[in-house]
mmCIF file with all atom_site columns, C-alpha atoms in Angstrom:
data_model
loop_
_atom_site.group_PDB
_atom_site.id
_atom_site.type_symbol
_atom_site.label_atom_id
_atom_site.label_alt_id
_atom_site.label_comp_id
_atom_site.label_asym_id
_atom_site.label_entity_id
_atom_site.label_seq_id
_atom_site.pdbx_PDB_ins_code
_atom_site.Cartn_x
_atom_site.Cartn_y
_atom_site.Cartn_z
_atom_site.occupancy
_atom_site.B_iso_or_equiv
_atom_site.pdbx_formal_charge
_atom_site.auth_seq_id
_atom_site.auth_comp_id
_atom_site.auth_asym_id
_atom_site.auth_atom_id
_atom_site.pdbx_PDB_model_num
ATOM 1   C CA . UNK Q 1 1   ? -38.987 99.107  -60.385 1.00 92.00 ? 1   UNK Q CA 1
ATOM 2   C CA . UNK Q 1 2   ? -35.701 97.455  -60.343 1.00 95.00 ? 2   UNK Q CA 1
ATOM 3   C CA . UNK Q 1 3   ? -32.854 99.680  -59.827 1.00 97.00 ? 3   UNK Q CA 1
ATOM 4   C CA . UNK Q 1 4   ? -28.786 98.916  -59.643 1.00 98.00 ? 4   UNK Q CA 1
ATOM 5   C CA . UNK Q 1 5   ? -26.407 101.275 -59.123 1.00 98.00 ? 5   UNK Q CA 1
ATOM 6   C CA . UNK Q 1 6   ? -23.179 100.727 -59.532 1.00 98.00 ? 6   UNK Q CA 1
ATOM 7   C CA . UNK Q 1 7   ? -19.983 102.737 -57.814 1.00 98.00 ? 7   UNK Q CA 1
ATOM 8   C CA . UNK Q 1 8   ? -16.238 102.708 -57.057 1.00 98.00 ? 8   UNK Q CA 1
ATOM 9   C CA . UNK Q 1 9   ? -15.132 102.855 -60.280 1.00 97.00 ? 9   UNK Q CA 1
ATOM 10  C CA . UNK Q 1 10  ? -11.979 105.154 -61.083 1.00 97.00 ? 10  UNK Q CA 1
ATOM 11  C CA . UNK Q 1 11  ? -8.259  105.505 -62.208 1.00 98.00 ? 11  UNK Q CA 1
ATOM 12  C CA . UNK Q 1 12  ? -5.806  103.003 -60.771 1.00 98.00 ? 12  UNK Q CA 1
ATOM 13  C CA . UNK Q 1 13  ? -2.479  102.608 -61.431 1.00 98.00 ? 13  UNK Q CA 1
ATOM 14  C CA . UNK Q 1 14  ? -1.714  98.937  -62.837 1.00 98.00 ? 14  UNK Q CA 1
ATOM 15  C CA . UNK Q 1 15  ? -1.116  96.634  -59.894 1.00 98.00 ? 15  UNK Q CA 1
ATOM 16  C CA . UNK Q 1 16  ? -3.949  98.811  -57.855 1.00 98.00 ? 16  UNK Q CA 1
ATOM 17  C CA . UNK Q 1 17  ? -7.006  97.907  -56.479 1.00 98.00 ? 17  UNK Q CA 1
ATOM 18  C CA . UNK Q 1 18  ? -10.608 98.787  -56.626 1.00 98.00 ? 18  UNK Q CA 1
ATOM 19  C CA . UNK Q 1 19  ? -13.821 98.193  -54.635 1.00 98.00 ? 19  UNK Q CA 1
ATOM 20  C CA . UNK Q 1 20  ? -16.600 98.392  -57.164 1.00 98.00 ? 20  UNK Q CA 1
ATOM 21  C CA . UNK Q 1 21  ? -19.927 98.593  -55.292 1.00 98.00 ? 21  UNK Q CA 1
ATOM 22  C CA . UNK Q 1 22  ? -23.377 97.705  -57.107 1.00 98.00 ? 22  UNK Q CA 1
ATOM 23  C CA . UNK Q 1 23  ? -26.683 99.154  -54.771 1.00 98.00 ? 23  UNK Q CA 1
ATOM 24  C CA . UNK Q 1 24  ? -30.078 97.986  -55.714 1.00 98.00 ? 24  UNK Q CA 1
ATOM 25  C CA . UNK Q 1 25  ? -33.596 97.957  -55.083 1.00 97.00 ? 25  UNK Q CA 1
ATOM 26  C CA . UNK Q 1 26  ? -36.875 96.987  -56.691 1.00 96.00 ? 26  UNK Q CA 1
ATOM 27  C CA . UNK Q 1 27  ? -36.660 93.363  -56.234 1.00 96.00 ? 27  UNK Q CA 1
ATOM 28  C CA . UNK Q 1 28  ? -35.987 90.851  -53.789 1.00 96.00 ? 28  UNK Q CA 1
ATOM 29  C CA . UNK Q 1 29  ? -32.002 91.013  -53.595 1.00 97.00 ? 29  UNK Q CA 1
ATOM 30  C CA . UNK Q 1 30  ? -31.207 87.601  -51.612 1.00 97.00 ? 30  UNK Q CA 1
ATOM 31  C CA . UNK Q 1 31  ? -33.507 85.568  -54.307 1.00 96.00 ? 31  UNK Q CA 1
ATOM 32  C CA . UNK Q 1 32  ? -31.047 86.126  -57.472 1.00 96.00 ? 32  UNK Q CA 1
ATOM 33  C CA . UNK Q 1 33  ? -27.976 85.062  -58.990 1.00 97.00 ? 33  UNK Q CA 1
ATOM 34  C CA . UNK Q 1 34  ? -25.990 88.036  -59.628 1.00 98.00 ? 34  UNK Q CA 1
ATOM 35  C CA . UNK Q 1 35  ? -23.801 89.318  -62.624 1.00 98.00 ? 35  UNK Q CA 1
ATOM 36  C CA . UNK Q 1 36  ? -20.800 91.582  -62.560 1.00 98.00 ? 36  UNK Q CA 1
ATOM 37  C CA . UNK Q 1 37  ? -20.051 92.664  -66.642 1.00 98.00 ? 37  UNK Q CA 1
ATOM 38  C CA . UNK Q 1 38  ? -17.376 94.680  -68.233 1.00 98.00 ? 38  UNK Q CA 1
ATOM 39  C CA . UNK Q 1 39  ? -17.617 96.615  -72.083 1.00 98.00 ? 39  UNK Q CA 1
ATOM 40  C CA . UNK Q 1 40  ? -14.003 97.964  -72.906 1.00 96.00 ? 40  UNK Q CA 1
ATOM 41  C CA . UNK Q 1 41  ? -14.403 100.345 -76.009 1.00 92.00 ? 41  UNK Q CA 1
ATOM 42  C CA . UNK Q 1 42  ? -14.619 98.939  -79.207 1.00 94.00 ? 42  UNK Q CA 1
ATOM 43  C CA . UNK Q 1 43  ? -15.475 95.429  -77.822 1.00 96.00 ? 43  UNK Q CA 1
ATOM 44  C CA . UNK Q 1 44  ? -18.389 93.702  -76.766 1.00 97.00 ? 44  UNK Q CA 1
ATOM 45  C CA . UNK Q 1 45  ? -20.212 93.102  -73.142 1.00 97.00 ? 45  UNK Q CA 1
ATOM 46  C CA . UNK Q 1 46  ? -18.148 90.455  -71.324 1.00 97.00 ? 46  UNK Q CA 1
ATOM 47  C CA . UNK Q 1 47  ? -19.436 88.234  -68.125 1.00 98.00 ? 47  UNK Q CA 1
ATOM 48  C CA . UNK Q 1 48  ? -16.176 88.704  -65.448 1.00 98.00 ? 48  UNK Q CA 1
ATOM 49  C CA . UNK Q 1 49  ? -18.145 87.189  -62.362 1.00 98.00 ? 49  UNK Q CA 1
ATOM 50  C CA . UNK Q 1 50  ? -21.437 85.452  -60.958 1.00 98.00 ? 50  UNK Q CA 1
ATOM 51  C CA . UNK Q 1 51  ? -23.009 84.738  -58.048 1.00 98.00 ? 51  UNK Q CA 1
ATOM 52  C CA . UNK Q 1 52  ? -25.818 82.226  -56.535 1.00 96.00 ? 52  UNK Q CA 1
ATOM 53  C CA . UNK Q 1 53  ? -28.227 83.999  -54.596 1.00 94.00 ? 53  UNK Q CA 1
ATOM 54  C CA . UNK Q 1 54  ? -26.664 82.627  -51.546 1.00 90.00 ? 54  UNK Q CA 1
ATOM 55  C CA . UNK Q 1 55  ? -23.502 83.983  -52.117 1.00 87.00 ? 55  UNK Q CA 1
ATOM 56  C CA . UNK Q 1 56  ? -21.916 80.529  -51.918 1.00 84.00 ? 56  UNK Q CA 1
ATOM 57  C CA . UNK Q 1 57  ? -21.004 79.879  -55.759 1.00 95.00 ? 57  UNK Q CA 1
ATOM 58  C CA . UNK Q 1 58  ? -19.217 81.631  -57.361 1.00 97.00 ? 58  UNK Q CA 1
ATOM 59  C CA . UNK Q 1 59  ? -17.579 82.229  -60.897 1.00 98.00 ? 59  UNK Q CA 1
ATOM 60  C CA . UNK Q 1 60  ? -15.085 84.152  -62.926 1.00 98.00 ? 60  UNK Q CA 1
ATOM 61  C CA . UNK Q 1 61  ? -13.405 85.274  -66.382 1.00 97.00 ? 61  UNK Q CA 1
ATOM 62  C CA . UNK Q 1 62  ? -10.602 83.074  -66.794 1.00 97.00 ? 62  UNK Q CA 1
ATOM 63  C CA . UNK Q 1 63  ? -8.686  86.582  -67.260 1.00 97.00 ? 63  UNK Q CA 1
ATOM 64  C CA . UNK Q 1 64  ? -10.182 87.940  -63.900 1.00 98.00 ? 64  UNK Q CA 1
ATOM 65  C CA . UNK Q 1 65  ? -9.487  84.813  -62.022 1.00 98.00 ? 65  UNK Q CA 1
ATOM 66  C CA . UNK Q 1 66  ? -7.838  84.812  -58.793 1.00 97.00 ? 66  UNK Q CA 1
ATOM 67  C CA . UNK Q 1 67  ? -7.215  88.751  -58.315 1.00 98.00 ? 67  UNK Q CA 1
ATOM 68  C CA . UNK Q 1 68  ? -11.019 89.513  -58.603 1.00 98.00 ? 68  UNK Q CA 1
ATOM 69  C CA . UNK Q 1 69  ? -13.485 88.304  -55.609 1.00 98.00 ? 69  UNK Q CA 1
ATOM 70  C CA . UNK Q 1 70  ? -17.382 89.045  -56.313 1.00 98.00 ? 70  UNK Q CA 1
ATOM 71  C CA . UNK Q 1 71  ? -19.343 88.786  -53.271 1.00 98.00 ? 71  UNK Q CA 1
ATOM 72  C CA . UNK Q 1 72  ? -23.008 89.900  -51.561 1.00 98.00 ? 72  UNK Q CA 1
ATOM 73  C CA . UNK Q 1 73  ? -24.402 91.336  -48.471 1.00 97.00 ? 73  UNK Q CA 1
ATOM 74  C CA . UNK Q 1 74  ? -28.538 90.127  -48.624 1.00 97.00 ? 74  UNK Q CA 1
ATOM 75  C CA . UNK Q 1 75  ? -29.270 92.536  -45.603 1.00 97.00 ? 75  UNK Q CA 1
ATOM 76  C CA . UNK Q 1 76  ? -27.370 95.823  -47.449 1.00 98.00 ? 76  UNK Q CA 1
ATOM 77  C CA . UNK Q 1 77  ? -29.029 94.668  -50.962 1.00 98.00 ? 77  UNK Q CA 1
ATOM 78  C CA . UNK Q 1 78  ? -25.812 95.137  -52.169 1.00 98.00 ? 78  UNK Q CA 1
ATOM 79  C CA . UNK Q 1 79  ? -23.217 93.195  -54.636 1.00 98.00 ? 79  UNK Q CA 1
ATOM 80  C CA . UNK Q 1 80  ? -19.655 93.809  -54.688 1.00 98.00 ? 80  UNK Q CA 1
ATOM 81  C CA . UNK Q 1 81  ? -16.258 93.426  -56.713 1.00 98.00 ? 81  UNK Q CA 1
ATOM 82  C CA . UNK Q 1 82  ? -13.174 93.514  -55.159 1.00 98.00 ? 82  UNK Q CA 1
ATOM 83  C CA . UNK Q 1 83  ? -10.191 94.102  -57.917 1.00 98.00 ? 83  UNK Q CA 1
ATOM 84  C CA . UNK Q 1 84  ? -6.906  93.219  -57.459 1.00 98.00 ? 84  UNK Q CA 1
ATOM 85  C CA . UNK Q 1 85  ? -3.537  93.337  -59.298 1.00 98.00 ? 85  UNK Q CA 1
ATOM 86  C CA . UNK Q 1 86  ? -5.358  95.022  -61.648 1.00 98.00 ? 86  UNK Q CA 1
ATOM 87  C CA . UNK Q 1 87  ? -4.019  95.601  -65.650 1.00 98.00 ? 87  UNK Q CA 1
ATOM 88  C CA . UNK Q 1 88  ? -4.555  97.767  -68.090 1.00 97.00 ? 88  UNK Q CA 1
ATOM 89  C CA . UNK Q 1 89  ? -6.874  95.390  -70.194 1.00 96.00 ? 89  UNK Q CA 1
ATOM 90  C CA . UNK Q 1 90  ? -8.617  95.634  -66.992 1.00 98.00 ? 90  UNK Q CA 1
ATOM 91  C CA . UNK Q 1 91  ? -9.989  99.208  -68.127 1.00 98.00 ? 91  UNK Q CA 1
ATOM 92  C CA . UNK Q 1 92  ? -13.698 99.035  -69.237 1.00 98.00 ? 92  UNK Q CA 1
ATOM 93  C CA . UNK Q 1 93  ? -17.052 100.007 -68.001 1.00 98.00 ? 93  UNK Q CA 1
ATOM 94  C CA . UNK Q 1 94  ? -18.349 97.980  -65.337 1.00 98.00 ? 94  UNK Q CA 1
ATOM 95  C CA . UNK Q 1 95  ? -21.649 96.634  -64.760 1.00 98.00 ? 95  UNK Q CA 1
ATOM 96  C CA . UNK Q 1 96  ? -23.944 94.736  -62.742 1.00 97.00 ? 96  UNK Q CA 1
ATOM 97  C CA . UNK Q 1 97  ? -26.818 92.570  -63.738 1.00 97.00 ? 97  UNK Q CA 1
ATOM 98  C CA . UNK Q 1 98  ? -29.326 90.689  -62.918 1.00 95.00 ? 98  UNK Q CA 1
ATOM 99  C CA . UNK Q 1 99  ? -31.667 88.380  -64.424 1.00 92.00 ? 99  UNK Q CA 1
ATOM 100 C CA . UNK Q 1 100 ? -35.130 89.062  -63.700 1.00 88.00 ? 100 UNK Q CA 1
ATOM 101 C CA . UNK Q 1 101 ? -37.350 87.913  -66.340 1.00 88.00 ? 101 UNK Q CA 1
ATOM 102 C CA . UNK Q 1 102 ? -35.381 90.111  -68.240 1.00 92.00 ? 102 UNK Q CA 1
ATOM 103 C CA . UNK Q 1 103 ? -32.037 91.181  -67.813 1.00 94.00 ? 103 UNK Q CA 1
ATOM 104 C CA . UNK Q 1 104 ? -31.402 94.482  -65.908 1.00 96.00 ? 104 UNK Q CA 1
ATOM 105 C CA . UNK Q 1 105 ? -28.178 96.562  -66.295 1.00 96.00 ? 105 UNK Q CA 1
ATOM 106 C CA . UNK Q 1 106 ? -27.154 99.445  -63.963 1.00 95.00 ? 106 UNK Q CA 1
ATOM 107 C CA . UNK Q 1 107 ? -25.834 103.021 -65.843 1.00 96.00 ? 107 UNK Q CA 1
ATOM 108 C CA . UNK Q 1 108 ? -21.984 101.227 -65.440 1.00 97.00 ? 108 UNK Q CA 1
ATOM 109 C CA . UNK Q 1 109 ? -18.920 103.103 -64.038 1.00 98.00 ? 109 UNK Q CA 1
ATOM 110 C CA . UNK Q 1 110 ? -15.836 103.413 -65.024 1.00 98.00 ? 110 UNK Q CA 1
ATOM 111 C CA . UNK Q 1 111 ? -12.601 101.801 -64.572 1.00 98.00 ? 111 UNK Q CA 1
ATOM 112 C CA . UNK Q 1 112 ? -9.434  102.647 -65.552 1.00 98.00 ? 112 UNK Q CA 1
ATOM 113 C CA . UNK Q 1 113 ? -6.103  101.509 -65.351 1.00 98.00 ? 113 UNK Q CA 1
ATOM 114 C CA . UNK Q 1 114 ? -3.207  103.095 -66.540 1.00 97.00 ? 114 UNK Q CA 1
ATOM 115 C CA . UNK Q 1 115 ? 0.303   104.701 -65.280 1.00 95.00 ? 115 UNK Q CA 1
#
């Protein structure tokens, strides 16, 4: 069955950076567009980055834009999100997704950015 798992998450001071990591399995990675989400508490899910199967097209969160990078590796199976500059409305559970017939979420991980 499809399974992501996401990692990397963490406290950061603001103006840190973060690796995020998203493993999966279950389905054939390098065929999907993937989906990197964030929930901060008391708000809904929000899209902060996509990504053609290919890994050549790419898009962000106007908020997110320019100190995140979302990329791919189609031999690890894995997705990635590189954070940046990071703030402390950066703070939310992070999540990757994919769209499979239906949409599959991973259990989400932490970030958190405060001094």
């Amino acid at each position: 069955q499809v399974q992501l798992v996401e990692s990397g998450g963490g406290l950061v001071q603001p103006g840190g950076s973060l690796r995020l990591s998203c493993a999966t399995s279950g389905f054939t990675f390098s065929s999907y567009g993937m989906r990197w989400y964030r929930q901060a508490p008391g708000k809904e899910r929000e899209l902060v980055a996509s990504i053609a199967s290919g890994g050549g097209n790419t898009n962000y969160a106007g908020s997110v834009k320019g100190r995140f990078t979302i990329s791919r590796d189609n031999v690890k199976n894995t997705l990635y999100l590189q954070m940046n500059s990071l703030k402390p409305e950066d703070t939310a559970v992070y999540y990757c997704n994919v769209l499979r017939m239906v949409n599959y979420w991973g259990q989400g991980t932490q970030v958190t950015v405060s001094s």
